């Protein structure tokens, strides 16, 4: 359907709908101009011209208006309702075009008000401030002596908040008392506070009708209402309406300057004795709803009794995580806190950390049954952060609940554990058993914490003391804590126990041997301090440590122990120090004391054995010098030295008179390894003990004497030197030639142990 076929009323109605004009792409030039001017309508037809001109006016198309004006269209076509439509559509360009062509002085009073209501238009023509508004309104051909015209202009000035115009009109004889309550309500709606203040100042608040005063106090402008109070308005008017409507029209995003103004206004009313509890305490309800803690704080500061439903409101605020607001309310309403214990515990999962901290600050769920239940919940659910918060404010735990203590240790909750350890009853009743439990479970961090708390409770540490820390807890009677640490191989625990004064027992031999194995000089020193060289049993322990030191190549410890045994005054012992160890250490030249001479033969032999095992000929020689018997060591030591190519040990043992039988065994292994088949058969015929040769691994298959080695292996097998398992192992190792020879001798059975294979 073409534009010319639509009635004027419908066209104007459609073009006022912004979604419609946007949908048909008529929201901008030049599309509007093109649409309106490319029409079949006859522009000489006044009806068609009028329709198009009005459409262009509403659509804010100045180009079209100018084009139509050039085609004899007149601006007078525009009527008041068209101007209203243009203002409604915010067609500022069309309005400016209209004023420029008509002239401000030729616009009637009703239209002037309409123009002033359009902010963009007012700013464009500088009509947003005095005295321009007054000039605009009073530039009229109207007869001010005509009471109707004067009253009409007076109302326009009131709505436009033009005090200058009011004064001008009053000077011409207009009466402010002619304003009706509806006029005042309309001005309040437009926020014409300057005119309203002038109105009250001139008439006096006491001379204004109550209905009009009630209309005045509905203003949202705090400054205006403050001015009304200055002008004598009763603060208690209409059942304290001023107080309880203070926040009407505001939202939660109140600017700081406005908030300060509101606070001062509310304070003024409260100081004037306004009833806070009137109108169902609307001001408090509203300030809570707008999340305004400063206003709530001010109001509650004047309250003399609790608000009936404040507890329910606080619960809602807790769920909403309104921390500042809840803090203010709880600060003023102490009774609310008492009723929140069960609520807090019941909804603990739903309350956020910030709110939880706040509630705990006010003592909610920090004691009694609910307090302990909260701690159990935190520990059972491994919520360490919550447990830490609870301990920060909780002073009452059930110190008989040992399980909770153990659970706290298990999840690593330091705060709860420390709280238990600070309680004297728990220390007296349970600490020793729990400390043993901590040691058994390798709870290193809690071990030191427990010792410190125990030491502090017993006041064993002196102030400003530089002495070593000491605690009797580490030496509990009949409890070998160091032995537990050794069993757990927990070096950190060992060091902690020693640091706090743990004293080893002489029978803790494993502790001594452990200290040697791990070269823990400090632990070894502590142990040696409790030994007495006058005791043969104690000397035997030290001597056993000599063999252990050689076994783990701790030659510096060996030298230190020899020195220790050689001391003439064992009561003045020097502590050993860690020294750098090499794989081949040289023993110090120490004069052999009676204690060393009295070392048991087995220990001496063991020292020699360990020195041979690690291949240290110097310490082996020293052992022999102490009286070790080369024939008291393991029979295969000589053969092992040969296989290990440790010729120094080999020569040392032979030089010191090792039995001929051992030498013969060594020679047998040697000829087997070298592949001397003739010599092997000769020695076997002489009755050599074949068990000395304990595996085919001694025979290294080499290409240059492969045949001899295979013959030796097969020959020894026929003389029952090897088990079926050894044969199968040879096959697994890949020696198929040797295995196939043995197979031909009807070795068809499986190995004795498949698992071993």
XYZ file of C-alpha atoms in Angstrom:
757
model
C 0.000 0.000 0.000
C 1.321 3.424 -0.953
C 1.590 6.355 1.474
C -1.063 8.357 -0.389
C -3.586 5.588 0.176
C -3.250 5.643 3.995
C -5.203 8.122 6.058
C -3.400 10.970 7.817
C -4.313 9.702 11.292
C -2.947 6.228 10.620
C 0.252 7.557 9.047
C 0.994 9.828 11.983
C 0.229 7.058 14.464
C 2.546 4.619 12.680
C 5.405 7.093 12.383
C 5.349 7.732 16.124
C 6.268 4.064 16.679
C 10.053 3.859 16.664
C 10.228 0.048 16.261
C 8.041 0.397 13.166
C 10.066 3.136 11.474
C 13.259 1.267 12.300
C 11.808 -1.901 10.812
C 11.021 -0.158 7.496
C 14.396 1.647 7.560
C 12.944 5.131 8.115
C 15.046 6.034 11.157
C 17.662 8.140 9.322
C 18.280 10.428 6.344
C 18.381 10.124 3.307
C 16.074 7.086 3.391
C 13.261 9.166 4.912
C 13.621 11.879 2.304
C 13.640 9.340 -0.523
C 10.607 7.548 0.873
C 8.515 10.699 1.359
C 9.384 12.474 -1.880
C 9.216 9.537 -4.311
C 5.456 9.321 -4.127
C 2.625 9.345 -6.591
C 0.794 11.847 -4.414
C 0.011 15.178 -6.023
C 1.887 17.814 -4.007
C -0.550 20.440 -5.265
C -3.236 18.539 -3.439
C -3.300 20.255 -0.038
C -4.486 17.109 1.710
C -1.625 14.998 0.328
C 0.896 17.784 0.959
C -0.326 18.127 4.539
C 0.044 14.376 5.166
C 3.609 14.221 3.800
C 4.666 17.404 5.625
C 3.401 16.121 8.955
C 5.062 12.745 8.356
C 8.388 14.465 7.702
C 7.932 16.566 10.861
C 7.411 13.522 13.076
C 10.195 11.536 11.366
C 12.572 14.456 12.056
C 13.441 14.844 8.359
C 14.459 18.481 7.917
C 15.545 17.794 4.329
C 12.021 16.737 3.471
C 10.524 19.754 5.246
C 12.753 22.104 3.268
C 11.943 20.328 0.010
C 8.220 20.557 0.660
C 8.522 24.208 1.682
C 10.121 24.905 -1.682
C 7.025 23.299 -3.203
C 4.747 25.829 -1.464
C 4.101 23.847 1.714
C 3.510 26.159 4.691
C 4.814 25.701 8.231
C 1.367 26.577 9.523
C 0.330 23.060 8.552
C 1.897 21.935 11.834
C -0.638 21.890 14.641
C -0.241 21.617 18.399
C -0.802 17.873 18.366
C 1.937 17.512 15.731
C 4.342 19.362 18.013
C 3.334 17.076 20.884
C 3.992 14.052 18.649
C 7.407 15.432 17.626
C 8.302 16.064 21.276
C 7.147 12.556 22.150
C 9.260 11.146 19.277
C 12.212 13.339 20.309
C 12.325 14.887 16.804
C 14.569 17.718 17.927
C 15.650 18.796 14.428
C 12.061 19.263 13.306
C 11.259 21.269 16.438
C 14.225 23.550 15.870
C 13.195 24.034 12.235
C 9.711 24.942 13.397
C 10.892 27.518 15.975
C 13.339 29.074 13.537
C 10.539 29.591 10.991
C 7.739 30.567 13.388
C 9.660 32.510 16.049
C 9.600 31.952 19.794
C 7.366 34.939 20.341
C 4.645 33.423 18.201
C 4.394 30.177 20.165
C 1.475 30.050 22.555
C 1.772 29.316 26.279
C 0.721 25.675 26.103
C 3.300 24.926 23.410
C 6.007 26.782 25.318
C 5.556 24.360 28.207
C 5.721 21.438 25.801
C 8.939 22.774 24.272
C 10.532 23.312 27.679
C 9.757 19.729 28.647
C 12.080 18.570 25.844
C 15.558 18.790 27.410
C 17.425 18.671 24.111
C 15.328 21.512 22.746
C 15.744 23.539 25.938
C 19.521 23.118 25.854
C 19.623 23.994 22.133
C 17.866 27.337 22.686
C 19.472 27.951 26.084
C 16.124 27.503 27.775
C 17.374 25.229 30.544
C 18.262 28.088 32.918
C 17.127 31.482 34.117
C 16.681 34.256 32.950
C 16.184 32.785 29.487
C 13.201 30.734 30.598
C 11.493 33.821 31.933
C 12.109 35.722 28.732
C 10.813 32.820 26.650
C 7.640 32.516 28.711
C 6.866 36.194 29.002
C 7.457 36.997 25.322
C 3.798 36.747 24.443
C 1.009 38.715 22.968
C -1.308 37.482 25.681
C -3.084 40.082 27.776
C -1.805 39.577 31.335
C -4.749 41.561 32.620
C -6.870 38.690 31.509
C -7.010 36.540 34.661
C -7.372 33.323 32.690
C -4.316 34.082 30.556
C -2.287 35.134 33.612
C -3.276 32.025 35.564
C -2.387 29.810 32.620
C 1.040 31.421 32.285
C 1.527 31.178 36.051
C 1.021 27.409 35.968
C 3.430 27.092 33.050
C 6.090 29.001 34.990
C 5.503 26.768 38.017
C 5.933 23.586 36.000
C 9.028 24.988 34.266
C 10.510 25.882 37.673
C 11.004 29.500 36.562
C 11.109 31.588 39.733
C 11.889 34.716 37.720
C 8.686 34.234 35.736
C 6.684 33.727 38.919
C 8.109 36.885 40.401
C 7.397 38.751 37.160
C 3.822 37.537 37.079
C 3.259 38.191 40.784
C 4.530 41.696 40.131
C 1.886 42.005 37.447
C -0.786 41.029 39.961
C -0.913 37.237 39.669
C -1.801 35.336 42.865
C 0.224 32.300 44.044
C -2.779 31.215 46.075
C -4.493 30.419 42.809
C -2.426 27.232 42.532
C -4.456 24.130 43.193
C -3.252 20.947 44.896
C -3.097 19.340 41.453
C -0.771 22.110 40.252
C 1.555 21.482 43.189
C 1.493 17.710 42.633
C 2.412 18.236 38.994
C 5.282 20.547 39.942
C 6.531 18.012 42.516
C 6.495 15.411 39.766
C 8.559 17.746 37.520
C 10.895 18.439 40.490
C 10.303 22.207 40.238
C 11.725 22.726 43.715
C 12.859 26.324 43.215
C 9.339 27.494 42.440
C 7.947 25.375 45.269
C 10.340 26.926 47.783
C 9.346 30.381 46.531
C 5.706 29.371 46.806
C 6.097 28.266 50.458
C 8.249 31.253 51.391
C 5.668 33.692 50.040
C 2.559 32.031 51.432
C 4.016 30.541 54.627
C 3.764 26.864 55.477
C 1.066 27.522 58.032
C -1.150 29.196 55.397
C -1.038 26.325 52.929
C -3.781 23.726 52.945
C -2.868 20.408 54.541
C -3.638 18.519 51.335
C -1.199 20.784 49.501
C 1.437 20.320 52.213
C 1.026 16.559 51.907
C 1.586 16.926 48.183
C 4.749 18.952 48.869
C 6.300 16.362 51.196
C 5.989 13.652 48.553
C 8.926 15.225 46.757
C 11.965 12.951 46.379
C 14.290 15.928 46.689
C 15.972 15.769 50.122
C 17.282 19.330 49.874
C 13.750 20.607 49.254
C 12.350 18.691 52.227
C 15.158 20.024 54.397
C 14.176 23.511 53.255
C 10.575 22.815 54.196
C 11.749 21.944 57.706
C 13.630 25.219 57.790
C 10.427 26.982 56.764
C 8.557 25.509 59.718
C 7.242 22.167 58.484
C 6.258 19.833 61.331
C 8.707 16.834 61.258
C 5.959 14.532 62.577
C 3.460 15.421 59.869
C 1.247 12.627 58.589
C 2.415 10.029 61.122
C 6.120 10.654 60.591
C 5.808 10.359 56.834
C 8.902 12.509 56.258
C 11.136 10.036 58.102
C 9.753 6.848 56.643
C 9.636 8.175 53.082
C 13.219 9.446 53.129
C 14.411 6.725 50.753
C 11.464 6.808 48.367
C 12.701 6.981 44.795
C 16.245 5.788 45.557
C 17.927 2.512 44.707
C 20.970 0.736 46.159
C 23.345 2.789 43.979
C 23.128 6.020 45.954
C 25.987 8.430 45.274
C 28.109 9.388 48.263
C 27.070 13.068 48.252
C 23.390 12.165 48.093
C 23.877 9.532 50.805
C 25.423 12.094 53.144
C 22.474 14.391 52.478
C 20.015 11.589 53.266
C 21.887 10.676 56.452
C 21.792 14.262 57.683
C 18.076 14.517 56.888
C 17.240 11.275 58.724
C 19.362 12.317 61.687
C 17.584 15.655 61.803
C 14.209 13.940 61.929
C 15.324 11.431 64.565
C 16.780 14.208 66.674
C 13.432 15.954 66.353
C 11.822 12.925 67.993
C 10.229 11.236 65.002
C 8.841 7.811 65.840
C 11.142 5.168 64.369
C 8.584 2.418 64.945
C 5.675 4.158 63.191
C 4.507 2.937 59.790
C 5.892 -0.559 60.585
C 9.406 0.853 60.798
C 9.373 1.452 57.055
C 12.607 3.478 57.018
C 14.566 0.567 58.557
C 12.982 -1.989 56.240
C 13.731 0.177 53.219
C 17.344 0.894 54.192
C 17.965 -2.840 54.714
C 16.331 -3.603 51.385
C 18.577 -1.055 49.657
C 21.672 -2.511 51.392
C 22.617 0.764 53.063
C 24.627 -0.149 56.192
C 25.379 3.489 57.074
C 21.695 4.372 57.180
C 20.869 1.195 59.119
C 23.640 1.996 61.580
C 22.242 5.501 62.101
C 18.680 4.264 62.586
C 19.567 1.434 64.974
C 21.623 3.875 66.991
C 18.342 5.604 67.903
C 16.329 2.420 68.490
C 15.293 1.603 72.016
C 13.778 -1.800 71.353
C 14.492 -4.488 68.739
C 12.592 -4.565 65.494
C 10.167 -7.535 65.762
C 11.261 -9.389 62.609
C 14.912 -8.367 62.546
C 16.058 -11.963 63.164
C 14.377 -13.210 59.994
C 15.809 -10.317 57.995
C 19.307 -11.105 59.282
C 18.989 -14.716 58.131
C 18.026 -13.529 54.651
C 20.976 -11.139 54.624
C 23.326 -13.953 55.668
C 22.233 -16.025 52.682
C 22.720 -12.944 50.499
C 26.249 -12.490 51.902
C 25.525 -8.874 52.916
C 28.477 -8.785 55.289
C 28.549 -5.058 56.114
C 24.822 -4.922 56.723
C 24.825 -7.982 58.982
C 27.788 -6.574 60.906
C 25.872 -3.350 61.631
C 22.711 -5.158 62.735
C 24.533 -7.634 64.990
C 26.494 -4.782 66.551
C 23.237 -3.149 67.678
C 21.021 -6.205 68.204
C 22.897 -8.483 70.586
C 19.851 -10.659 71.130
C 19.864 -11.720 67.488
C 23.244 -13.435 67.917
C 21.895 -15.869 70.504
C 19.288 -17.167 68.068
C 21.702 -17.702 65.188
C 23.718 -20.642 66.585
C 21.430 -23.372 65.297
C 20.746 -21.468 62.059
C 24.480 -21.103 61.386
C 25.213 -24.770 62.076
C 22.230 -25.961 60.033
C 23.174 -23.856 56.977
C 26.965 -24.032 57.328
C 27.398 -25.379 53.783
C 25.491 -22.460 52.232
C 27.228 -19.612 54.048
C 30.266 -18.079 52.374
C 33.646 -17.629 54.017
C 33.362 -13.852 54.570
C 30.020 -14.251 56.301
C 31.277 -17.227 58.302
C 34.142 -15.149 59.629
C 31.758 -12.357 60.601
C 29.396 -14.681 62.469
C 32.303 -16.193 64.354
C 33.499 -12.708 65.289
C 30.183 -12.209 67.060
C 30.557 -15.479 68.958
C 28.037 -17.470 66.955
C 28.864 -21.211 67.047
C 32.075 -20.593 68.956
C 31.117 -22.498 72.090
C 28.750 -25.080 73.453
C 27.296 -27.977 71.508
C 26.954 -26.133 68.210
C 30.493 -24.833 68.468
C 31.930 -28.318 68.936
C 29.682 -29.685 66.185
C 31.037 -27.041 63.816
C 34.608 -28.081 64.595
C 33.767 -31.742 63.999
C 32.106 -30.861 60.712
C 35.160 -28.902 59.562
C 37.576 -31.701 60.481
C 35.440 -34.536 59.090
C 35.023 -32.689 55.788
C 38.672 -31.603 55.659
C 37.692 -27.931 55.561
C 40.878 -26.655 57.143
C 40.116 -23.006 56.348
C 36.848 -23.236 58.289
C 38.575 -25.051 61.141
C 41.208 -22.311 61.300
C 38.486 -19.659 61.514
C 36.718 -21.597 64.251
C 39.908 -21.852 66.265
C 40.554 -18.145 65.879
C 37.350 -17.413 67.792
C 36.671 -20.706 69.612
C 37.926 -21.064 73.167
C 35.921 -24.099 74.254
C 36.700 -27.494 72.760
C 35.808 -30.863 74.203
C 39.319 -31.805 75.267
C 38.202 -35.318 76.169
C 37.461 -36.011 72.498
C 40.781 -37.609 71.579
C 39.412 -38.852 68.245
C 38.905 -35.273 67.062
C 42.515 -34.507 67.947
C 43.737 -37.489 65.943
C 41.522 -36.601 62.978
C 42.867 -33.048 63.033
C 46.409 -34.395 62.957
C 45.507 -36.747 60.107
C 44.248 -33.956 57.827
C 47.082 -31.632 58.855
C 44.935 -29.071 60.685
C 47.467 -27.207 62.791
C 45.040 -24.803 64.459
C 42.831 -27.466 66.087
C 45.834 -29.566 67.080
C 47.547 -26.606 68.689
C 44.376 -25.720 70.590
C 44.338 -29.187 72.140
C 48.020 -28.981 72.980
C 47.464 -25.732 74.865
C 44.980 -27.334 77.248
C 46.506 -28.535 80.502
C 43.907 -31.251 81.083
C 44.530 -32.760 77.664
C 48.270 -32.602 78.304
C 47.939 -34.336 81.652
C 45.513 -37.047 80.506
C 46.445 -37.845 76.925
C 49.580 -36.149 75.689
C 52.091 -38.920 76.319
C 50.034 -41.556 74.511
C 49.230 -39.186 71.655
C 52.869 -38.188 71.322
C 53.853 -41.827 70.929
C 51.112 -42.159 68.320
C 52.451 -39.120 66.448
C 55.925 -40.629 66.389
C 54.611 -43.976 65.170
C 52.804 -42.276 62.268
C 55.718 -40.048 61.247
C 53.845 -36.795 61.939
C 57.017 -34.731 61.959
C 55.502 -31.233 62.016
C 53.137 -32.119 64.849
C 55.906 -33.824 66.815
C 57.837 -30.581 67.199
C 54.649 -28.606 67.886
C 53.694 -31.063 70.621
C 57.104 -30.844 72.255
C 57.011 -27.040 72.215
C 53.527 -26.890 73.738
C 54.449 -29.438 76.388
C 57.660 -27.603 77.213
C 55.797 -24.314 77.480
C 53.161 -25.810 79.761
C 55.777 -27.258 82.081
C 57.802 -24.036 82.036
C 60.989 -25.938 81.393
C 62.543 -23.267 79.245
C 64.211 -20.308 80.898
C 63.816 -16.848 79.462
C 66.729 -15.537 77.437
C 68.461 -18.903 77.754
C 70.937 -19.940 75.103
C 70.993 -23.542 76.270
C 69.607 -26.355 74.211
C 65.854 -26.853 74.399
C 64.948 -29.697 76.713
C 61.675 -31.570 77.143
C 60.989 -34.593 79.305
C 58.367 -35.656 76.772
C 61.023 -37.063 74.449
C 62.190 -39.390 77.227
C 58.880 -40.914 78.269
C 59.453 -43.809 80.629
C 59.383 -47.255 79.020
C 58.816 -45.735 75.561
C 61.685 -45.938 73.101
C 60.793 -43.035 70.828
C 64.185 -43.054 69.167
C 63.697 -46.732 68.380
C 60.375 -45.875 66.731
C 62.105 -43.229 64.644
C 64.817 -45.716 63.671
C 62.229 -48.325 62.722
C 60.455 -45.748 60.550
C 63.797 -44.607 59.123
C 62.683 -41.057 59.904
C 65.824 -38.971 60.146
C 63.893 -35.723 60.664
C 62.147 -37.199 63.695
C 65.436 -38.481 65.081
C 67.004 -35.032 64.821
C 63.962 -33.390 66.438
C 63.981 -35.810 69.358
C 67.697 -35.291 69.890
C 67.307 -31.518 69.623
C 64.850 -31.564 72.504
C 66.991 -33.769 74.695
C 66.137 -37.361 73.831
C 68.554 -39.681 75.639
C 69.256 -43.022 73.957
C 69.267 -46.164 76.063
C 72.374 -48.369 76.005
C 70.304 -51.287 74.761
C 69.223 -49.268 71.693
C 71.891 -50.963 69.623
C 69.908 -50.582 66.400
C 69.928 -46.822 66.888
C 73.718 -46.867 67.082
C 74.098 -49.050 64.003
C 71.569 -46.873 62.131
C 73.576 -43.759 62.955
C 76.658 -45.380 61.432
C 74.845 -46.538 58.302
C 73.511 -43.010 57.649
C 76.616 -41.246 58.974
C 74.532 -39.358 61.532
C 77.375 -38.188 63.744
C 75.059 -36.266 66.081
C 72.954 -39.348 66.779
C 76.053 -41.479 67.274
C 77.507 -38.956 69.737
C 74.276 -38.945 71.748
C 74.348 -42.716 71.936
C 78.012 -42.959 72.905
C 77.423 -40.542 75.778
C 75.227 -43.120 77.529
C 77.713 -45.971 77.147
C 80.339 -46.960 79.656
C 83.626 -48.440 78.509
C 83.785 -50.241 81.813
C 80.908 -52.406 80.618
C 81.872 -55.301 78.364
C 78.365 -55.306 76.850
C 78.753 -51.646 75.919
C 82.199 -52.249 74.458
C 80.807 -55.100 72.368
C 78.162 -52.752 70.905
C 80.861 -50.272 69.916
C 82.932 -53.065 68.417
C 79.937 -54.225 66.380
C 79.742 -50.676 65.114
C 83.335 -51.011 63.884
C 82.324 -53.780 61.498
C 79.243 -51.785 60.437
C 81.394 -48.735 59.694
C 83.652 -50.802 57.410
C 80.631 -52.432 55.737
C 79.253 -49.006 54.727
C 82.753 -47.596 54.007
C 82.417 -45.032 56.810
C 86.139 -45.112 57.541
C 86.168 -41.829 59.492
C 83.561 -43.265 61.880
C 85.658 -46.406 62.237
C 88.684 -44.290 63.177
C 86.577 -42.283 65.639
C 85.268 -45.412 67.331
C 88.779 -46.841 67.622
C 89.868 -43.565 69.219
C 86.857 -43.696 71.541
C 87.757 -47.203 72.665
C 91.362 -46.151 73.226
C 90.532 -43.218 75.544
C 92.094 -43.511 78.975
C 89.554 -41.086 80.539
C 86.209 -42.007 79.046
C 84.490 -39.478 81.296
C 85.981 -36.606 79.290
C 84.938 -37.538 75.802
C 85.249 -35.397 72.764
C 82.408 -35.368 70.322
C 83.160 -36.748 66.898
C 82.914 -34.495 63.886
C 81.930 -35.402 60.366
C 84.859 -35.771 58.003
C 85.039 -36.259 54.314
C 85.136 -39.932 53.442
C 86.883 -41.521 50.506
C 86.417 -44.987 49.199
C 89.901 -45.922 50.340
C 90.704 -44.370 53.699
C 93.933 -44.831 55.647
C 93.550 -45.608 59.330
C 95.247 -43.420 61.860
C 98.151 -44.910 63.732
C 96.539 -45.511 67.087
C 98.273 -47.323 69.856
C 96.378 -50.502 70.647
C 94.725 -50.147 74.036
C 93.516 -52.874 76.322
C 89.936 -52.251 75.202
C 90.911 -52.885 71.609
C 92.913 -55.943 72.524
C 89.916 -57.293 74.359
C 87.630 -57.056 71.331
C 86.079 -60.475 70.817
C 87.565 -62.691 68.147
C 84.267 -62.848 66.270
C 84.134 -59.048 66.012
C 87.743 -58.886 64.835
C 87.032 -61.512 62.207
C 83.865 -59.662 61.146
C 85.870 -56.444 60.720
C 88.324 -58.331 58.520
C 85.449 -59.900 56.581
C 83.842 -56.499 55.864
C 87.173 -54.987 54.849
C 87.697 -57.856 52.388
C 84.136 -57.456 51.074
C 84.634 -53.764 50.294
C 88.142 -54.404 48.993
C 89.969 -52.111 51.446
C 93.315 -53.804 52.022
C 94.573 -51.214 54.520
C 91.700 -51.758 56.936
C 91.912 -55.510 56.343
C 95.580 -55.348 57.308
C 94.646 -53.297 60.399
C 92.083 -55.915 61.403
C 94.715 -58.608 61.130
C 96.977 -56.429 63.260
C 94.246 -56.357 65.903
C 94.207 -60.143 65.917
C 91.674 -61.072 63.251
C 92.083 -64.663 61.985
C 92.202 -65.001 58.203
C 90.837 -68.507 58.629
C 87.894 -67.242 60.682
C 86.216 -65.513 57.777
C 83.854 -66.963 55.165
C 85.493 -69.806 53.158
C 84.672 -68.225 49.809
C 86.291 -64.875 50.632
C 89.519 -65.851 48.851
C 87.655 -67.039 45.767
C 85.534 -63.872 45.793
C 88.666 -61.761 45.921
C 89.973 -63.602 42.849
C 86.703 -63.248 40.935
C 86.540 -59.550 41.919
C 90.122 -59.164 40.694
C 91.086 -57.755 44.081
C 94.638 -59.066 44.093
C 95.687 -57.003 47.123
C 93.160 -58.775 49.346
C 94.090 -62.085 47.726
C 97.778 -61.601 48.465
C 97.085 -60.339 51.998
C 95.083 -63.411 52.931
C 97.678 -65.776 51.483
C 100.517 -63.898 53.182
C 98.820 -64.199 56.549
C 98.490 -67.961 56.436
C 95.071 -68.742 55.090
C 94.418 -72.491 55.103
C 95.776 -74.570 52.236
C 92.291 -75.901 51.602
C 91.077 -72.334 50.864
C 94.034 -71.821 48.567
C 93.255 -75.070 46.789
C 89.617 -73.968 46.344
C 90.819 -70.651 44.942
C 93.139 -72.465 42.502
C 90.245 -74.703 41.395
C 88.035 -71.696 40.650
C 90.950 -70.115 38.850
C 91.563 -73.074 36.510
C 87.807 -73.386 35.849
C 87.604 -69.724 34.953
C 90.711 -69.896 32.778
C 89.338 -72.959 30.954
C 92.171 -75.371 31.902
C 90.210 -78.582 31.350
C 93.163 -80.906 32.055
C 93.900 -79.264 35.407
C 90.202 -79.321 36.321
C 89.964 -83.096 35.779
C 93.149 -83.569 37.769
C 91.864 -81.580 40.763
C 88.483 -83.307 40.648
C 90.213 -86.678 40.736
C 92.108 -85.499 43.827
C 88.806 -85.026 45.629
C 88.296 -81.237 45.530
C 85.021 -80.062 47.060
C 82.941 -79.203 43.995
C 80.449 -77.185 46.050
C 82.948 -74.357 46.230
C 82.127 -73.674 42.601
C 78.592 -72.358 42.989
C 77.476 -71.410 39.536
C 78.108 -71.330 35.839
C 78.395 -67.571 36.055
C 82.029 -68.197 37.040
C 82.682 -69.484 33.529
C 82.683 -66.601 31.086
C 82.115 -67.949 27.598
C 84.883 -66.639 25.388
C 85.462 -67.423 21.751
C 89.146 -68.296 22.219
C 88.464 -71.177 24.666
C 84.755 -71.808 24.137
C 85.208 -75.549 23.631
C 87.244 -75.964 26.848
C 84.715 -74.026 28.901
C 81.813 -76.067 27.561
C 83.711 -79.259 28.291
C 84.437 -78.067 31.851
C 80.819 -77.163 32.423
C 79.555 -80.492 31.085
C 82.197 -82.384 33.047
C 81.233 -80.628 36.303
C 77.575 -81.271 35.584
C 78.215 -85.004 35.258
C 79.821 -84.833 38.698
C 76.628 -83.270 40.150
C 78.177 -79.847 40.504
C 75.070 -77.994 39.194
C 71.351 -78.292 39.837
C 68.733 -78.485 37.095
C 67.846 -74.901 37.958
C 71.393 -73.769 37.039
C 71.067 -75.434 33.642
C 67.741 -73.779 32.915
C 69.154 -70.440 34.013
C 72.008 -70.876 31.560
C 69.462 -71.371 28.806
C 67.543 -68.245 29.862
C 70.825 -66.330 29.771
C 71.224 -67.409 26.137
C 73.902 -70.103 26.372
C 72.085 -72.574 24.112
C 75.219 -74.532 23.166
C 75.860 -75.502 26.771
C 72.189 -76.206 27.371
C 71.881 -78.478 24.329
C 74.800 -80.627 25.494
C 73.197 -81.103 28.873
C 69.846 -81.882 27.241
C 71.343 -84.877 25.482
C 71.993 -86.408 28.889
C 68.198 -86.807 29.346
C 67.679 -83.648 31.459
C 64.009 -83.366 30.506
C 62.475 -82.170 33.783
C 61.482 -78.579 34.492
C 63.335 -76.405 37.014
C 62.480 -76.931 40.626
C 61.109 -73.396 40.976
C 59.547 -71.531 38.096
C 59.234 -68.451 40.279
C 62.960 -68.492 40.920
C 63.617 -68.967 37.196
